[in-house]
């Protein structure tokens, strides 16, 4: 674990940390000296049909000498979001950083997706980050500092204008939610910059083929991952970019909507990323 690190002793909440990008972000932040509150619905392996659990994430962190606790939370329920924050403040007294990573991507077009799934998509991908950020803002103002990172996606950019060469077969609801998250990011950032609280959004520059992404592409014929060549095997780069944001000047680096590579280039000067594993 990191010593003499600017992040040592700080506390971060990471949602969606039972697998995939969220789990990798949690591991990197713990490696950098932060205490991580890993949040998700899946506490134990087998509780959900996709591999991964909070237990495995937290055990891997603690066995490596880091500090992490698991907290089971259904982000579709406001009362559980409130309870998560109350737990964090009660147990650790301060929360310095929030990573809104949890998301769902239910396959289907606007025409075919059920209202229940469309509503759930918006609740998890947009409403939950807003509710958590509201709690974070009140707390971070008292601390006099804080940082929020919202994990977005290239899907936010959409297919552009027509005429089109192929018909979209899904992804519009998910892209809609990520576009909303990015607009929320910059709006909140502009409200908070004088309070020494940064708010940024970040998406993978290359697709990270892990966790839920693997499940969706393997179980839904309308989604194709295409050629795996060049896709990343894990989300370590996202964790490194989060850590860089948390070290940055919060009044200067805020309201940024970028990629993991873009963040690292701007904040650390790194311009090549070959050391991050790809297929």
CSV table of C-alpha atoms in Angstrom, one decimal:
chain,number,residue,atom,x,y,z
A,1,UNK,CA,0.0,0.0,0.0
A,2,UNK,CA,1.0,3.6,-0.6
A,3,UNK,CA,3.0,5.5,2.0
A,4,UNK,CA,3.4,9.2,2.3
A,5,UNK,CA,0.6,9.6,-0.2
A,6,UNK,CA,-1.7,12.5,-0.4
A,7,UNK,CA,-4.6,10.1,-0.4
A,8,UNK,CA,-3.6,8.2,2.7
A,9,UNK,CA,-6.2,8.4,5.4
A,10,UNK,CA,-9.0,9.6,3.1
A,11,UNK,CA,-12.2,7.7,2.7
A,12,UNK,CA,-14.0,6.9,-0.6
A,13,UNK,CA,-17.4,5.4,-1.3
A,14,UNK,CA,-17.4,3.4,-4.6
A,15,UNK,CA,-20.7,2.1,-5.9
A,16,UNK,CA,-21.0,-1.0,-8.0
A,17,UNK,CA,-17.9,-2.4,-6.5
A,18,UNK,CA,-18.8,-6.0,-6.5
A,19,UNK,CA,-17.3,-6.6,-9.9
A,20,UNK,CA,-15.9,-5.0,-13.1
A,21,UNK,CA,-14.8,-1.4,-13.2
A,22,UNK,CA,-16.1,-0.6,-9.8
A,23,UNK,CA,-14.1,-3.4,-8.1
A,24,UNK,CA,-11.0,-2.3,-9.9
A,25,UNK,CA,-11.4,1.3,-8.9
A,26,UNK,CA,-11.9,0.2,-5.3
A,27,UNK,CA,-8.7,-1.8,-5.4
A,28,UNK,CA,-6.6,1.0,-6.9
A,29,UNK,CA,-7.9,3.6,-4.4
A,30,UNK,CA,-7.1,1.3,-1.5
A,31,UNK,CA,-3.6,0.7,-3.0
A,32,UNK,CA,-3.2,4.4,-3.0
A,33,UNK,CA,-3.9,4.6,0.7
A,34,UNK,CA,-7.6,5.4,0.8
A,35,UNK,CA,-10.1,3.5,3.0
A,36,UNK,CA,-12.8,2.2,0.6
A,37,UNK,CA,-16.5,1.6,1.4
A,38,UNK,CA,-17.4,-0.8,-1.4
A,39,UNK,CA,-21.1,-0.7,-2.2
A,40,UNK,CA,-23.3,-3.0,-4.3
A,41,UNK,CA,-26.2,-5.4,-4.1
A,42,UNK,CA,-24.2,-8.6,-4.2
A,43,UNK,CA,-22.5,-9.4,-0.9
A,44,UNK,CA,-21.5,-13.0,-1.5
A,45,UNK,CA,-20.6,-15.1,-4.6
A,46,UNK,CA,-23.7,-16.8,-5.9
A,47,UNK,CA,-26.1,-14.1,-4.6
A,48,UNK,CA,-26.4,-12.8,-8.2
A,49,UNK,CA,-26.2,-14.6,-11.6
A,50,UNK,CA,-23.1,-12.6,-12.7
A,51,UNK,CA,-19.8,-13.5,-11.1
A,52,UNK,CA,-18.3,-11.1,-8.5
A,53,UNK,CA,-19.2,-10.0,-5.0
A,54,UNK,CA,-18.4,-7.3,-2.4
A,55,UNK,CA,-16.8,-10.0,-0.3
A,56,UNK,CA,-14.3,-10.9,-3.0
A,57,UNK,CA,-13.5,-7.2,-3.7
A,58,UNK,CA,-13.0,-6.4,0.0
A,59,UNK,CA,-11.1,-9.6,0.8
A,60,UNK,CA,-8.7,-8.9,-2.1
A,61,UNK,CA,-8.0,-5.4,-0.8
A,62,UNK,CA,-7.6,-6.3,2.8
A,63,UNK,CA,-5.4,-9.3,2.1
A,64,UNK,CA,-3.1,-7.0,0.1
A,65,UNK,CA,-2.7,-4.7,3.1
A,66,UNK,CA,-5.4,-2.1,2.2
A,67,UNK,CA,-8.5,-1.0,4.1
A,68,UNK,CA,-12.0,-1.7,2.8
A,69,UNK,CA,-15.4,-2.6,4.1
A,70,UNK,CA,-18.4,-4.0,2.3
A,71,UNK,CA,-21.8,-2.4,2.5
A,72,UNK,CA,-24.8,-4.0,0.7
A,73,UNK,CA,-27.1,-1.4,-0.8
A,74,UNK,CA,-29.9,-1.4,-3.4
A,75,UNK,CA,-29.5,2.0,-5.1
A,76,UNK,CA,-33.0,1.9,-6.4
A,77,UNK,CA,-34.2,2.5,-2.8
A,78,UNK,CA,-33.7,6.0,-1.4
A,79,UNK,CA,-33.9,4.8,2.2
A,80,UNK,CA,-30.9,2.5,1.6
A,81,UNK,CA,-28.9,5.3,0.0
A,82,UNK,CA,-29.5,7.4,3.1
A,83,UNK,CA,-28.5,4.5,5.3
A,84,UNK,CA,-25.3,4.0,3.3
A,85,UNK,CA,-24.3,7.5,3.9
A,86,UNK,CA,-25.2,7.4,7.6
A,87,UNK,CA,-23.1,4.2,8.0
A,88,UNK,CA,-20.1,5.9,6.3
A,89,UNK,CA,-20.2,9.0,8.5
A,90,UNK,CA,-20.8,7.0,11.6
A,91,UNK,CA,-18.0,4.5,11.0
A,92,UNK,CA,-15.4,6.8,9.6
A,93,UNK,CA,-16.5,10.4,10.5
A,94,UNK,CA,-15.6,11.8,7.1
A,95,UNK,CA,-16.1,10.8,3.4
A,96,UNK,CA,-13.6,12.6,1.1
A,97,UNK,CA,-14.6,11.1,-2.2
A,98,UNK,CA,-17.5,9.5,-4.0
A,99,UNK,CA,-17.4,7.4,-7.1
A,100,UNK,CA,-20.8,6.9,-8.7
A,101,UNK,CA,-19.9,3.9,-10.8
A,102,UNK,CA,-23.0,1.6,-10.4
A,103,UNK,CA,-25.1,1.3,-13.6
A,104,UNK,CA,-27.3,-1.0,-15.4
A,105,UNK,CA,-27.8,-1.4,-19.2
A,106,UNK,CA,-31.0,-3.3,-20.0
A,107,UNK,CA,-31.0,-4.5,-23.6
A,108,UNK,CA,-33.7,-3.2,-25.8
A,109,UNK,CA,-34.9,-0.4,-28.0
A,110,UNK,CA,-37.2,2.4,-26.9
A,111,UNK,CA,-40.0,0.5,-28.5
A,112,UNK,CA,-39.3,-2.9,-27.0
A,113,UNK,CA,-38.1,-2.0,-23.5
A,114,UNK,CA,-40.6,-2.3,-20.7
A,115,UNK,CA,-41.4,0.7,-18.7
A,116,UNK,CA,-40.2,-1.0,-15.6
A,117,UNK,CA,-36.8,-1.6,-17.1
A,118,UNK,CA,-36.6,1.9,-18.6
A,119,UNK,CA,-37.5,3.4,-15.2
A,120,UNK,CA,-35.0,1.2,-13.4
A,121,UNK,CA,-32.3,2.3,-15.9
A,122,UNK,CA,-32.9,6.0,-15.0
A,123,UNK,CA,-33.1,5.3,-11.3
A,124,UNK,CA,-29.8,3.5,-11.0
A,125,UNK,CA,-27.9,5.4,-13.7
A,126,UNK,CA,-29.1,9.0,-12.9
A,127,UNK,CA,-31.3,9.3,-9.8
A,128,UNK,CA,-29.0,7.3,-7.5
A,129,UNK,CA,-25.9,9.4,-8.4
A,130,UNK,CA,-27.9,12.6,-7.8
A,131,UNK,CA,-29.2,11.4,-4.4
A,132,UNK,CA,-25.7,10.3,-3.3
A,133,UNK,CA,-24.2,13.5,-4.5
A,134,UNK,CA,-26.7,15.6,-2.6
A,135,UNK,CA,-25.7,13.8,0.6
A,136,UNK,CA,-22.0,14.2,-0.3
A,137,UNK,CA,-22.3,17.9,-0.9
A,138,UNK,CA,-23.8,18.6,2.5
A,139,UNK,CA,-21.1,16.6,4.2
A,140,UNK,CA,-18.2,17.8,2.1
A,141,UNK,CA,-19.1,21.4,2.6
A,142,UNK,CA,-18.6,20.8,6.3
A,143,UNK,CA,-15.2,19.2,5.6
A,144,UNK,CA,-14.2,22.1,3.4
A,145,UNK,CA,-13.2,19.8,0.6
A,146,UNK,CA,-14.4,16.8,-1.5
A,147,UNK,CA,-14.4,15.1,-4.9
A,148,UNK,CA,-17.1,13.3,-6.8
A,149,UNK,CA,-16.5,11.2,-9.9
A,150,UNK,CA,-19.3,10.0,-12.1
A,151,UNK,CA,-18.5,7.1,-14.3
A,152,UNK,CA,-19.9,7.6,-17.8
A,153,UNK,CA,-19.7,5.9,-21.1
A,154,UNK,CA,-19.0,6.5,-24.8
A,155,UNK,CA,-22.7,5.7,-25.3
A,156,UNK,CA,-23.5,9.2,-24.1
A,157,UNK,CA,-22.4,10.6,-27.5
A,158,UNK,CA,-25.0,8.7,-29.5
A,159,UNK,CA,-24.9,7.7,-33.2
A,160,UNK,CA,-25.0,11.3,-34.5
A,161,UNK,CA,-27.2,12.5,-37.3
A,162,UNK,CA,-28.5,10.6,-40.3
A,163,UNK,CA,-28.5,9.3,-42.9
A,164,UNK,CA,-27.4,6.0,-41.2
A,165,UNK,CA,-25.8,3.0,-42.6
A,166,UNK,CA,-27.2,0.6,-40.0
A,167,UNK,CA,-30.1,0.6,-37.6
A,168,UNK,CA,-29.5,0.8,-33.9
A,169,UNK,CA,-30.8,-2.3,-32.1
A,170,UNK,CA,-30.4,-1.1,-28.5
A,171,UNK,CA,-28.5,1.2,-26.2
A,172,UNK,CA,-30.6,4.3,-26.5
A,173,UNK,CA,-31.9,4.2,-22.9
A,174,UNK,CA,-28.4,3.6,-21.5
A,175,UNK,CA,-26.9,6.3,-23.6
A,176,UNK,CA,-29.7,8.7,-22.6
A,177,UNK,CA,-28.9,8.1,-18.9
A,178,UNK,CA,-25.2,8.6,-19.4
A,179,UNK,CA,-25.7,11.9,-21.3
A,180,UNK,CA,-27.9,13.1,-18.4
A,181,UNK,CA,-25.2,12.1,-15.9
A,182,UNK,CA,-22.6,14.2,-17.8
A,183,UNK,CA,-24.9,17.2,-17.9
A,184,UNK,CA,-25.6,16.8,-14.2
A,185,UNK,CA,-21.8,16.6,-13.6
A,186,UNK,CA,-21.1,20.0,-15.1
A,187,UNK,CA,-24.1,21.6,-13.6
A,188,UNK,CA,-23.2,20.5,-10.1
A,189,UNK,CA,-19.5,21.4,-10.7
A,190,UNK,CA,-20.5,24.9,-11.5
A,191,UNK,CA,-22.5,25.1,-8.3
A,192,UNK,CA,-19.7,23.9,-6.1
A,193,UNK,CA,-16.3,25.0,-7.4
A,194,UNK,CA,-16.0,27.8,-4.8
A,195,UNK,CA,-16.6,25.2,-2.0
A,196,UNK,CA,-13.5,23.3,-2.9
A,197,UNK,CA,-15.6,20.3,-4.1
A,198,UNK,CA,-14.8,19.0,-7.6
A,199,UNK,CA,-17.3,17.1,-9.7
A,200,UNK,CA,-16.1,15.3,-12.9
A,201,UNK,CA,-17.3,12.6,-15.3
A,202,UNK,CA,-15.1,10.0,-16.9
A,203,UNK,CA,-15.6,7.1,-19.4
A,204,UNK,CA,-13.3,4.5,-20.7
A,205,UNK,CA,-11.3,5.5,-23.8
A,206,UNK,CA,-11.4,1.8,-24.8
A,207,UNK,CA,-14.1,-0.6,-23.9
A,208,UNK,CA,-13.3,-2.5,-20.8
A,209,UNK,CA,-14.6,-6.0,-21.3
A,210,UNK,CA,-15.4,-7.2,-17.8
A,211,UNK,CA,-18.2,-7.9,-15.4
A,212,UNK,CA,-21.7,-7.0,-16.6
A,213,UNK,CA,-20.4,-6.1,-20.1
A,214,UNK,CA,-19.4,-9.7,-20.6
A,215,UNK,CA,-22.7,-11.0,-19.3
A,216,UNK,CA,-24.8,-8.6,-21.5
A,217,UNK,CA,-22.9,-9.4,-24.7
A,218,UNK,CA,-22.9,-13.2,-24.1
A,219,UNK,CA,-26.6,-13.4,-23.3
A,220,UNK,CA,-28.2,-11.0,-25.7
A,221,UNK,CA,-27.9,-11.6,-29.4
A,222,UNK,CA,-28.7,-7.9,-30.2
A,223,UNK,CA,-25.5,-6.8,-28.5
A,224,UNK,CA,-22.2,-7.7,-30.1
A,225,UNK,CA,-18.8,-7.0,-28.5
A,226,UNK,CA,-17.2,-7.4,-31.9
A,227,UNK,CA,-13.5,-8.0,-32.1
A,228,UNK,CA,-11.9,-8.2,-28.6
A,229,UNK,CA,-8.5,-6.9,-29.9
A,230,UNK,CA,-7.5,-3.7,-28.2
A,231,UNK,CA,-10.3,-3.9,-25.5
A,232,UNK,CA,-9.0,-3.7,-22.0
A,233,UNK,CA,-9.0,-6.7,-19.6
A,234,UNK,CA,-9.7,-4.7,-16.4
A,235,UNK,CA,-10.5,-1.3,-15.1
A,236,UNK,CA,-7.2,-0.5,-13.4
A,237,UNK,CA,-6.8,2.6,-15.7
A,238,UNK,CA,-10.1,3.9,-14.4
A,239,UNK,CA,-8.9,3.6,-10.8
A,240,UNK,CA,-5.6,5.4,-11.6
A,241,UNK,CA,-7.5,8.2,-13.3
A,242,UNK,CA,-9.8,8.5,-10.2
A,243,UNK,CA,-6.8,8.7,-7.9
A,244,UNK,CA,-5.3,11.4,-10.1
A,245,UNK,CA,-8.5,13.4,-9.9
A,246,UNK,CA,-8.6,13.1,-6.1
A,247,UNK,CA,-5.1,14.5,-5.9
A,248,UNK,CA,-5.8,17.4,-8.3
A,249,UNK,CA,-6.6,21.0,-7.4
A,250,UNK,CA,-10.4,20.8,-6.9
A,251,UNK,CA,-11.1,24.3,-8.0
A,252,UNK,CA,-9.2,24.0,-11.2
A,253,UNK,CA,-9.9,20.4,-12.3
A,254,UNK,CA,-13.7,20.3,-12.1
A,255,UNK,CA,-16.6,20.1,-14.6
A,256,UNK,CA,-14.4,17.9,-16.8
A,257,UNK,CA,-16.1,15.3,-19.0
A,258,UNK,CA,-13.3,13.2,-20.3
A,259,UNK,CA,-11.9,9.7,-20.7
A,260,UNK,CA,-9.6,7.8,-18.4
A,261,UNK,CA,-6.7,8.4,-20.9
A,262,UNK,CA,-7.6,12.1,-21.2
A,263,UNK,CA,-7.6,12.5,-17.4
A,264,UNK,CA,-4.3,10.8,-17.0
A,265,UNK,CA,-2.7,12.8,-19.8
A,266,UNK,CA,-3.9,16.1,-18.5
A,267,UNK,CA,-3.1,15.5,-14.8
A,268,UNK,CA,0.0,13.3,-15.0
A,269,UNK,CA,1.5,13.8,-18.5
A,270,UNK,CA,1.2,10.2,-19.4
A,271,UNK,CA,0.6,9.8,-23.2
A,272,UNK,CA,1.0,6.1,-23.8
A,273,UNK,CA,-1.1,3.5,-22.1
A,274,UNK,CA,0.5,0.2,-23.3
A,275,UNK,CA,1.1,-1.0,-19.8
A,276,UNK,CA,-2.6,-1.5,-19.2
A,277,UNK,CA,-3.6,-5.0,-20.2
A,278,UNK,CA,-5.6,-5.5,-23.4
A,279,UNK,CA,-6.9,-8.5,-25.3
